[in-house]
Coordinates of C-alpha atoms and ligand atoms in Angstrom, one line a residue:
Chain A
M616 CA -0.1 -0.1 0.1
S617 CA 1.6 2.9 -0.7
M618 CA 2.5 5.7 1.9
K619 CA -0.1 8.6 -0.1
V620 CA -3.0 5.5 0.4
F621 CA -2.0 4.9 3.9
V622 CA -2.3 8.6 4.7
L623 CA -5.7 8.5 3.4
F624 CA -6.9 5.5 5.4
V625 CA -5.2 6.8 9.0
A626 CA -7.7 9.6 8.0
T627 CA -10.6 7.9 9.0
A628 CA -13.1 6.7 6.3
L629 CA -16.1 9.1 6.2
V630 CA -18.5 7.9 3.9
A631 CA -17.9 10.3 1.1
S632 CA -19.6 11.8 -1.9
Q633 CA -18.0 14.7 -3.8
C634 CA -16.4 17.2 -1.8
Q635 CA -17.5 15.5 1.4
G636 CA -14.4 15.6 3.9
A637 CA -13.3 14.0 7.4
S638 CA -14.9 15.8 10.7
F639 CA -11.7 17.4 11.5
R640 CA -9.7 20.3 10.5
S641 CA -6.0 20.4 10.7
F642 CA -5.7 23.8 10.6
P643 CA -4.9 26.8 11.3
L644 CA -4.6 24.8 14.9
K645 CA -2.5 27.2 16.7
M646 CA -1.0 28.9 13.9
K647 CA 0.5 31.2 16.0
T648 CA 3.3 32.5 14.4
E649 CA 6.5 34.8 14.4
Y650 CA 5.0 36.9 11.7
G651 CA 1.4 37.4 13.1
D652 CA 0.1 40.3 11.7
E653 CA -2.7 40.1 8.3
S654 CA 0.0 41.2 5.6
Y655 CA 1.1 37.7 5.8
T656 CA -1.9 35.8 5.6
E657 CA -1.1 35.5 2.0
I658 CA 2.1 34.0 2.6
R659 CA 0.6 30.9 5.3
C660 CA -1.9 31.0 2.7
A661 CA 0.4 29.8 0.3
S662 CA 2.1 27.2 2.2
W663 CA -2.0 25.3 3.3
R664 CA -2.0 25.4 -1.0
L665 CA 1.4 23.8 -1.4
A666 CA 0.8 21.2 1.4
A667 CA -2.3 20.4 0.7
E668 CA -0.9 19.6 -2.9
A669 CA 2.0 17.4 -2.0
L670 CA -0.8 15.9 0.3
N671 CA 0.7 17.2 3.6
I672 CA -2.4 18.2 4.5
F673 CA -5.5 16.3 3.4
G674 CA -9.2 15.7 4.9
W675 CA -9.8 19.2 5.1
E676 CA -14.0 20.2 5.1
T677 CA -13.3 23.8 4.0
I678 CA -10.4 25.7 3.2
P679 CA -8.9 27.9 6.1
E680 CA -11.4 31.1 6.6
E681 CA -8.6 33.6 6.1
C682 CA -7.9 31.9 2.7
V683 CA -10.8 33.1 1.0
N684 CA -8.8 36.2 -0.6
A685 CA -5.8 34.5 -1.4
T686 CA -7.7 31.5 -2.8
A687 CA -10.0 33.7 -4.7
K688 CA -6.7 35.3 -6.0
Y689 CA -5.3 32.4 -7.2
I690 CA -8.1 30.7 -8.5
E691 CA -8.7 34.0 -10.7
G692 CA -5.4 34.5 -11.2
K693 CA -2.4 33.6 -13.9
Q694 CA -1.4 31.2 -11.2
Y695 CA -3.8 28.5 -11.1
R696 CA -3.4 28.6 -15.1
S697 CA 0.4 28.2 -15.3
D698 CA 0.8 25.6 -12.4
S699 CA -2.8 23.6 -15.0
K700 CA -0.6 24.3 -17.9
T701 CA 2.5 22.6 -16.7
V702 CA 1.1 20.0 -15.1
N703 CA -0.6 19.1 -18.3
Q704 CA 2.2 19.5 -20.2
Q705 CA 4.4 16.9 -18.0
A706 CA 1.5 15.0 -19.0
H707 CA 1.6 15.8 -22.6
F708 CA 5.5 15.1 -22.9
F709 CA 5.1 12.0 -21.2
A710 CA 2.8 10.6 -23.7
R711 CA 4.5 11.5 -26.4
S712 CA 7.4 9.7 -25.3
L713 CA 5.5 6.4 -26.1
D714 CA 5.1 3.9 -28.6
V715 CA 0.8 4.8 -28.7
R716 CA -0.6 0.9 -28.7
E717 CA -4.2 0.1 -29.6
N718 CA -5.5 0.0 -26.4
D719 CA -3.5 2.8 -24.7
A720 CA -6.0 4.7 -22.6
I721 CA -5.9 8.5 -20.9
V722 CA -8.3 8.4 -18.1
F723 CA -9.6 11.7 -17.0
S724 CA -11.2 13.2 -13.8
I725 CA -14.3 15.8 -14.8
D726 CA -15.1 18.1 -12.3
G727 CA -12.2 20.5 -11.6
T728 CA -9.8 18.5 -14.4
V729 CA -11.8 18.4 -17.7
L730 CA -14.7 20.9 -16.8
S731 CA -14.0 23.8 -15.0
N732 CA -16.1 24.3 -11.6
V733 CA -14.5 28.1 -10.9
P734 CA -17.9 29.0 -11.6
Y735 CA -19.9 27.5 -8.7
Y736 CA -16.5 27.4 -6.5
S737 CA -16.3 31.5 -6.9
Q738 CA -20.4 31.9 -5.4
H739 CA -19.3 29.6 -2.3
G740 CA -16.1 31.3 -0.7
Y741 CA -13.7 29.1 -2.8
G742 CA -14.5 25.8 -0.9
V743 CA -15.1 27.8 2.3
E744 CA -18.5 26.7 2.4
K745 CA -19.1 23.3 3.2
F746 CA -19.8 21.3 0.5
N747 CA -23.8 21.3 -0.2
S748 CA -24.8 18.5 -2.7
T749 CA -28.1 20.0 -3.9
R750 CA -26.7 23.5 -5.0
Y751 CA -23.7 21.7 -6.5
D752 CA -25.8 19.5 -8.6
E753 CA -27.6 22.5 -9.6
F754 CA -24.8 23.9 -11.1
V755 CA -23.4 20.4 -12.4
N756 CA -27.5 20.1 -14.5
K757 CA -27.1 23.5 -15.9
G758 CA -24.9 21.6 -18.2
D759 CA -22.6 24.5 -19.0
A760 CA -19.3 24.5 -16.9
P761 CA -16.3 25.9 -19.1
A762 CA -13.7 23.4 -20.0
L763 CA -10.7 23.8 -17.8
P764 CA -8.8 25.6 -20.6
E765 CA -5.1 23.8 -20.5
T766 CA -6.8 20.5 -19.9
L767 CA -8.9 20.9 -23.6
R768 CA -6.0 21.7 -24.7
N769 CA -3.9 18.8 -24.0
Y770 CA -6.8 16.6 -24.9
R771 CA -6.6 17.6 -28.0
Y772 CA -3.3 16.4 -27.9
L773 CA -3.7 13.4 -26.6
V774 CA -6.3 12.5 -28.7
N775 CA -4.7 13.8 -31.9
L776 CA -1.4 11.2 -30.6
G777 CA -4.1 8.7 -30.9
Y778 CA -5.1 7.6 -27.3
K779 CA -8.4 6.6 -26.2
I780 CA -10.2 9.1 -23.8
V781 CA -11.6 7.9 -20.3
F782 CA -13.7 10.3 -18.0
L783 CA -14.3 8.6 -15.1
S784 CA -16.3 10.9 -12.7
G785 CA -17.8 10.6 -9.5
R786 CA -21.0 11.8 -11.0
H787 CA -24.0 9.9 -11.2
E788 CA -25.7 8.1 -13.9
S789 CA -28.3 10.3 -13.4
K790 CA -26.4 13.1 -15.1
R791 CA -25.3 11.3 -18.1
A792 CA -27.0 13.3 -20.8
V793 CA -26.3 16.5 -19.2
T794 CA -22.6 15.7 -18.7
E795 CA -22.5 14.6 -22.7
A796 CA -23.8 17.5 -23.3
N797 CA -21.5 19.7 -21.4
L798 CA -18.8 17.8 -22.2
K799 CA -19.3 18.7 -26.0
A800 CA -20.1 22.1 -25.9
A801 CA -17.0 22.5 -23.6
G802 CA -14.8 21.0 -26.9
Y803 CA -14.2 17.5 -25.6
H804 CA -16.2 15.6 -29.0
T805 CA -15.0 12.6 -28.9
W806 CA -14.3 9.7 -25.7
E807 CA -13.7 6.1 -26.0
K808 CA -15.8 5.6 -22.1
L809 CA -17.9 8.1 -20.2
I810 CA -17.2 6.1 -16.7
L811 CA -20.4 7.5 -14.3
K812 CA -21.6 6.2 -11.1
D813 CA -23.9 3.7 -10.8
P814 CA -26.8 3.8 -8.1
S815 CA -25.8 0.2 -6.9
N816 CA -22.3 1.3 -6.9
N817 CA -21.0 0.6 -3.2
S818 CA -17.8 1.8 -3.4
P819 CA -16.8 3.5 0.3
N820 CA -15.5 6.5 -1.2
A821 CA -14.1 8.1 -4.3
L822 CA -11.1 6.2 -3.9
E823 CA -11.9 2.9 -3.7
Y824 CA -14.3 3.2 -6.7
K825 CA -12.1 4.5 -9.3
K826 CA -9.8 1.9 -8.1
A827 CA -12.2 -0.5 -9.3
E828 CA -13.0 1.7 -12.0
R829 CA -9.2 1.0 -13.1
A830 CA -9.6 -1.8 -12.4
K831 CA -12.2 -3.2 -14.8
L832 CA -10.3 -1.0 -17.6
V833 CA -7.1 -2.9 -17.3
Q834 CA -9.5 -6.4 -17.1
Q835 CA -11.2 -4.9 -20.9
G836 CA -7.7 -5.3 -22.2
Y837 CA -6.6 -1.3 -21.7
R838 CA -3.1 0.1 -20.7
I839 CA -3.8 3.0 -18.3
V840 CA -0.9 5.0 -19.4
A841 CA -2.0 8.0 -17.7
V842 CA -4.0 9.3 -15.0
I843 CA -5.0 13.2 -15.1
G844 CA -6.6 14.5 -11.8
D845 CA -7.0 17.1 -9.7
Q846 CA -7.7 15.0 -6.4
W847 CA -5.1 12.8 -5.1
T848 CA -7.9 9.7 -4.7
D849 CA -8.4 10.3 -8.3
L850 CA -5.2 9.0 -8.8
L851 CA -4.1 6.5 -5.5
G852 CA -4.0 2.6 -5.7
K853 CA -3.9 0.0 -7.4
P854 CA -4.2 -0.4 -10.7
E855 CA -2.2 2.8 -11.3
A856 CA -1.5 4.4 -14.2
L857 CA 1.9 4.7 -15.8
R858 CA 2.1 8.0 -14.5
S859 CA 0.2 10.3 -12.5
F860 CA -0.7 13.5 -12.6
K861 CA -1.8 15.9 -10.1
L862 CA -3.7 19.1 -11.4
P863 CA -3.9 21.5 -8.8
N864 CA -7.4 22.2 -6.5
P865 CA -7.1 24.4 -3.6
M866 CA -10.8 24.5 -3.3
Y867 CA -12.0 20.9 -1.8
Y868 CA -10.8 17.6 -0.8
I869 CA -12.7 14.6 -2.3
Y870 CA -11.9 11.0 -0.1
Chain B
M755 CA 3.9 -0.6 -5.2
S756 CA 2.6 2.9 -4.9
M757 CA 2.0 5.3 -7.7
K758 CA 4.9 7.3 -6.6
V759 CA 7.4 4.8 -6.2
F760 CA 6.6 3.2 -9.5
V761 CA 6.9 6.8 -11.4
L762 CA 10.6 6.7 -9.6
F763 CA 11.3 3.1 -11.5
V764 CA 9.7 4.4 -14.8
A765 CA 12.0 7.3 -14.7
T766 CA 14.8 5.3 -15.0
A767 CA 17.2 4.0 -12.9
L768 CA 20.5 6.0 -12.8
V769 CA 22.7 4.7 -10.3
A770 CA 22.6 8.0 -7.2
S771 CA 24.7 9.7 -5.2
Q772 CA 23.4 12.6 -3.4
C773 CA 22.0 15.2 -5.6
Q774 CA 22.5 13.1 -8.9
G775 CA 19.3 12.9 -11.2
A776 CA 18.4 11.3 -14.6
S777 CA 19.9 12.2 -17.7
F778 CA 17.2 14.2 -19.1
R779 CA 15.2 17.3 -18.0
S780 CA 11.5 17.5 -18.6
F781 CA 11.2 21.6 -18.5
P782 CA 11.5 23.8 -19.8
L783 CA 11.1 21.8 -23.0
K784 CA 8.8 23.5 -25.6
M785 CA 7.6 26.3 -22.9
K786 CA 5.7 28.1 -25.2
T787 CA 3.9 30.2 -23.6
E788 CA 0.9 32.7 -24.2
Y789 CA 2.1 34.7 -21.4
G790 CA 5.6 34.7 -23.3
D791 CA 7.3 37.6 -22.0
E792 CA 9.9 37.9 -19.0
S793 CA 7.6 39.0 -16.5
Y794 CA 5.9 35.8 -16.1
T795 CA 9.0 34.0 -15.5
E796 CA 8.0 34.3 -11.8
I797 CA 4.6 32.4 -12.3
R798 CA 6.0 30.1 -14.8
C799 CA 8.7 28.8 -12.0
A800 CA 6.6 28.8 -9.1
S801 CA 4.3 26.7 -11.5
W802 CA 7.9 24.0 -11.7
R803 CA 8.6 24.6 -8.2
L804 CA 4.9 23.3 -7.1
A805 CA 5.0 20.4 -10.0
A806 CA 8.0 19.2 -8.8
E807 CA 6.5 19.2 -4.7
A808 CA 3.7 17.5 -5.8
L809 CA 6.0 14.8 -7.9
N810 CA 4.4 16.1 -11.3
I811 CA 8.1 16.7 -11.9
F812 CA 11.5 14.7 -11.3
G813 CA 14.3 13.5 -12.3
W814 CA 15.8 16.8 -13.0
E815 CA 19.3 17.3 -12.7
T816 CA 19.1 21.3 -12.3
I817 CA 16.6 23.7 -11.6
P818 CA 15.4 25.6 -15.0
E819 CA 18.2 28.1 -16.2
E820 CA 15.1 30.7 -16.3
C821 CA 14.7 30.0 -12.4
V822 CA 17.3 31.0 -10.4
N823 CA 16.3 34.2 -9.2
A824 CA 12.6 32.7 -8.2
T825 CA 14.4 30.1 -6.7
A826 CA 16.7 32.7 -4.8
K827 CA 14.1 34.8 -3.9
Y828 CA 11.8 31.8 -2.5
I829 CA 14.4 30.1 -0.7
E830 CA 15.7 33.9 1.1
G831 CA 12.4 34.9 1.8
K832 CA 9.4 34.3 4.5
Q833 CA 7.9 32.0 1.9
Y834 CA 10.1 28.9 1.9
R835 CA 10.4 29.6 5.8
S836 CA 6.2 29.6 5.8
D837 CA 6.4 26.6 3.8
S838 CA 9.0 24.6 6.1
K839 CA 7.0 25.6 9.1
T840 CA 3.6 24.9 7.7
V841 CA 4.7 20.9 7.5
N842 CA 7.1 20.8 10.2
Q843 CA 3.9 21.7 12.5
Q844 CA 1.5 18.9 10.3
A845 CA 3.9 16.6 11.5
H846 CA 3.8 17.7 14.7
F847 CA -0.1 17.9 15.5
F848 CA 0.1 14.2 13.8
A849 CA 2.6 13.3 16.8
R850 CA 0.8 14.3 19.4
S851 CA -2.2 13.3 18.6
L852 CA -0.9 9.6 19.5
D853 CA -0.4 7.9 22.6
V854 CA 3.5 7.4 22.3
R855 CA 4.8 4.1 23.1
E856 CA 8.6 3.0 24.4
N857 CA 9.6 2.3 20.5
D858 CA 8.3 4.9 18.5
A859 CA 10.1 6.2 16.1
I860 CA 10.4 9.8 14.2
V861 CA 12.6 9.4 11.2
F862 CA 14.6 12.5 9.9
S863 CA 16.5 12.9 7.1
I864 CA 19.6 15.8 7.9
D865 CA 21.1 17.4 4.5
G866 CA 18.0 20.3 3.7
T867 CA 15.8 18.9 6.6
V868 CA 17.3 19.1 9.9
L869 CA 20.4 21.1 8.5
S870 CA 19.9 23.6 6.0
N871 CA 22.1 23.7 3.0
V872 CA 21.1 26.4 1.9
P873 CA 24.4 28.2 2.7
Y874 CA 25.8 25.8 -0.1
Y875 CA 23.3 26.8 -2.7
S876 CA 23.3 29.9 -2.4
Q877 CA 26.9 29.8 -3.5
H878 CA 26.1 27.2 -6.9
G879 CA 22.8 29.0 -7.9
Y880 CA 20.5 27.7 -5.9
G881 CA 20.4 24.6 -8.0
V882 CA 21.4 25.4 -11.5
E883 CA 25.3 24.1 -11.9
K884 CA 25.0 20.3 -11.7
F885 CA 25.9 18.6 -8.4
N886 CA 29.5 18.3 -7.4
S887 CA 30.2 15.5 -4.8
T888 CA 34.0 17.3 -4.1
R889 CA 32.7 20.5 -3.3
Y890 CA 29.6 19.4 -1.7
D891 CA 32.3 17.4 0.8
E892 CA 34.0 20.2 1.3
F893 CA 30.3 22.0 3.1
V894 CA 29.4 19.3 4.7
N895 CA 33.2 19.1 6.3
K896 CA 33.2 22.0 7.9
G897 CA 30.5 21.3 9.3
D898 CA 28.6 24.6 10.2
A899 CA 25.5 23.9 8.9
P900 CA 23.1 25.9 10.3
A901 CA 19.4 24.1 12.1
L902 CA 16.4 24.6 9.8
P903 CA 14.8 26.9 12.4
E904 CA 11.5 25.5 12.1
T905 CA 12.8 21.9 11.9
L906 CA 14.3 21.9 15.0
R907 CA 11.3 23.8 16.3
N908 CA 9.6 20.8 15.6
Y909 CA 12.6 18.6 16.6
R910 CA 12.7 19.9 20.4
Y911 CA 8.8 19.3 20.2
L912 CA 8.8 15.9 19.4
V913 CA 11.8 15.1 22.0
N914 CA 9.8 16.7 24.0
L915 CA 6.6 14.3 23.5
G916 CA 8.8 11.8 24.3
Y917 CA 9.9 10.3 20.4
K918 CA 12.9 8.4 20.1
I919 CA 14.8 11.3 17.3
V920 CA 16.7 9.1 14.0
F921 CA 18.8 10.6 11.8
L922 CA 18.6 8.5 7.9
S923 CA 21.2 10.2 6.0
G924 CA 22.7 9.5 3.0
R925 CA 26.1 11.1 4.3
H926 CA 28.4 8.5 4.2
E927 CA 29.8 6.8 7.2
S928 CA 33.5 8.7 7.2
K929 CA 31.1 12.1 7.9
R930 CA 30.1 10.3 11.1
A931 CA 32.2 12.4 13.5
V932 CA 31.4 15.8 11.7
T933 CA 27.6 15.2 11.1
E934 CA 27.6 14.3 14.9
A935 CA 29.5 17.4 16.0
N936 CA 27.4 19.7 13.3
L937 CA 24.4 18.0 14.7
K938 CA 25.2 19.6 18.4
A939 CA 26.2 22.9 17.2
A940 CA 23.1 23.2 15.5
G941 CA 20.8 22.5 18.4
Y942 CA 20.4 18.6 18.2
H943 CA 21.2 17.4 21.6
T944 CA 19.9 14.1 21.5
W945 CA 19.4 11.0 19.0
E946 CA 18.6 7.7 19.5
K947 CA 20.3 6.7 16.7
L948 CA 22.6 8.3 13.5
I949 CA 22.6 6.3 10.4
L950 CA 24.9 6.8 8.1
K951 CA 25.6 4.9 4.8
D952 CA 28.1 2.4 5.3
P953 CA 31.1 2.2 2.3
S954 CA 29.9 -1.3 1.5
N955 CA 26.4 -0.5 0.9
N956 CA 25.0 -1.2 -2.1
S957 CA 21.6 -0.2 -2.4
P958 CA 21.4 1.7 -6.0
N959 CA 19.8 4.2 -5.3
A960 CA 18.4 6.7 -2.2
L961 CA 15.4 5.2 -2.0
E962 CA 16.8 1.5 -2.0
Y963 CA 18.7 2.6 1.2
K964 CA 16.0 4.6 3.1
K965 CA 13.7 2.0 2.5
A966 CA 16.1 -1.0 3.5
E967 CA 17.6 1.2 6.4
R968 CA 13.7 1.8 7.6
A969 CA 12.9 -2.3 7.5
K970 CA 16.0 -2.6 9.2
L971 CA 14.4 -0.6 12.2
V972 CA 11.3 -2.1 12.2
Q973 CA 13.4 -5.6 12.5
Q974 CA 14.5 -3.7 15.6
G975 CA 10.7 -3.3 16.9
Y976 CA 10.8 0.5 16.3
R977 CA 7.2 1.7 15.2
I978 CA 7.9 4.3 12.3
V979 CA 5.9 7.0 13.5
A980 CA 6.6 9.7 10.4
V981 CA 9.5 10.5 8.2
I982 CA 10.2 14.0 7.7
G983 CA 12.3 14.8 4.7
D984 CA 13.0 17.0 1.9
Q985 CA 13.1 14.5 -1.1
W986 CA 10.5 11.8 -2.1
T987 CA 13.0 9.1 -1.9
D988 CA 13.2 9.8 2.1
L989 CA 9.4 9.1 2.0
L990 CA 8.3 6.8 -0.7
G991 CA 8.2 2.7 -0.2
K992 CA 8.0 -0.1 2.2
P993 CA 8.3 0.2 5.0
E994 CA 6.3 3.3 5.3
A995 CA 5.8 5.6 8.3
L996 CA 2.1 5.8 9.7
R997 CA 2.2 9.5 8.2
S998 CA 5.2 11.2 5.8
F999 CA 6.0 14.9 5.5
K1000 CA 7.8 16.5 2.8
L1001 CA 9.2 19.2 3.4
P1002 CA 9.7 21.9 0.2
N1003 CA 13.3 21.9 -1.8
P1004 CA 13.4 23.5 -5.2
M1005 CA 17.0 22.9 -5.5
Y1006 CA 17.5 19.5 -6.2
Y1007 CA 15.9 15.9 -6.4
I1008 CA 17.7 12.9 -5.4
Y1009 CA 16.7 9.4 -6.3
Ligands
LIG2286 MG1 -12.0 16.2 -9.9
LIG2287 MG1 17.7 15.6 2.6

């Protein structure tokens, strides 16, 4: 079991739906600091963000209250776009370094990776509000989520290279029509599979659900060349991709 | 095998000494960007740093040439200190959440974690120069490396909580006297073990060496509660700690 996955287990296993987290907050407990004053909030919040990206902090339900403005600035500014680009580029460099085989698949998460949910989170404190599945469903059902531009560009490269695209999402099966329409409207016109969560699925959390779906892909004969996702639970656990790519997401954590 | 470790294997297995990397550079190949102009160097370099911390980029021999100034600014400024603090705090929060047992150990890397080598790297382009073991040995042999202040503070907390401290370093056995003296001079006055690399050790790289040494600790009856290191190869592979903490290090990558 990987260190990372182990960490997730240690973090306790709350039943998880999209964006639901653990019952504790590890930050900003005792964030006494020599800096102290308000002008260092941005520095502290950048540290929080880095620590979350490297999975030093996990299981958070909401971002720290003091980090709403810093998160907004990050997400709406050039840094988030550049960070998204760099990771997508790495995936592209890796993909084009291989000889593409017939059944080579690249697995993408949808929300926060392929489709941006910044329009939703910008209306909900960039993750400072606890996840509300009813409201998030309303956003999904509108079907107008824009592409994350850097992922769309990478998707086009990967399609051109001959890779099979698999979208693997925690969205429920009932969202299939709206999800297909949204993907197409956003510029994703072709895919091998769109895997959504069946009502009968009893995976305890996103990690187990996605592992199980990757296992099915391998059983069906696919080689999973890469997984590209905005959550560690998109990436971790067996079977693993040849390489896994973690896109930035400082707004929510999914078990 | 963990995704992260798998990634390391995929990356090819060059025989590694301290700071030696792979024979390829995955950045800034084709870093064409819509931004283009020089003022965005800092943004691109922050993206590179984030991607490296989350192991989306690995196996680099040197930092990108365009990132020398950005790395200097990061390392010498408040952000690196804050980032180091946040990760050490997370380790501390975790450690104090447990009931400490007799043989509970916390494993630290030395260089870049316990002792700062910024005085060395600030003289060598913050990682833009290829690693030179002769020069680095000269730095080590001076024995005057300062503590990384945030790690020292955490170390004191952990000692007070009753944890046994293990320093596990890729430094060679011949450096024992100078390393002990340096640790004490920097404020680290007590430890359970100082594990250095024996001349007869034939581990192919730091990852395997550190895994094997952790395995010995487990055999000796220790429970490895945490590993705190500045390299992914300090953390990954079995046996793993209950939790692993990745301190920032944007200056070099060790296999
Ligand atoms: Mg996602
Ligand atoms: Mg180190």
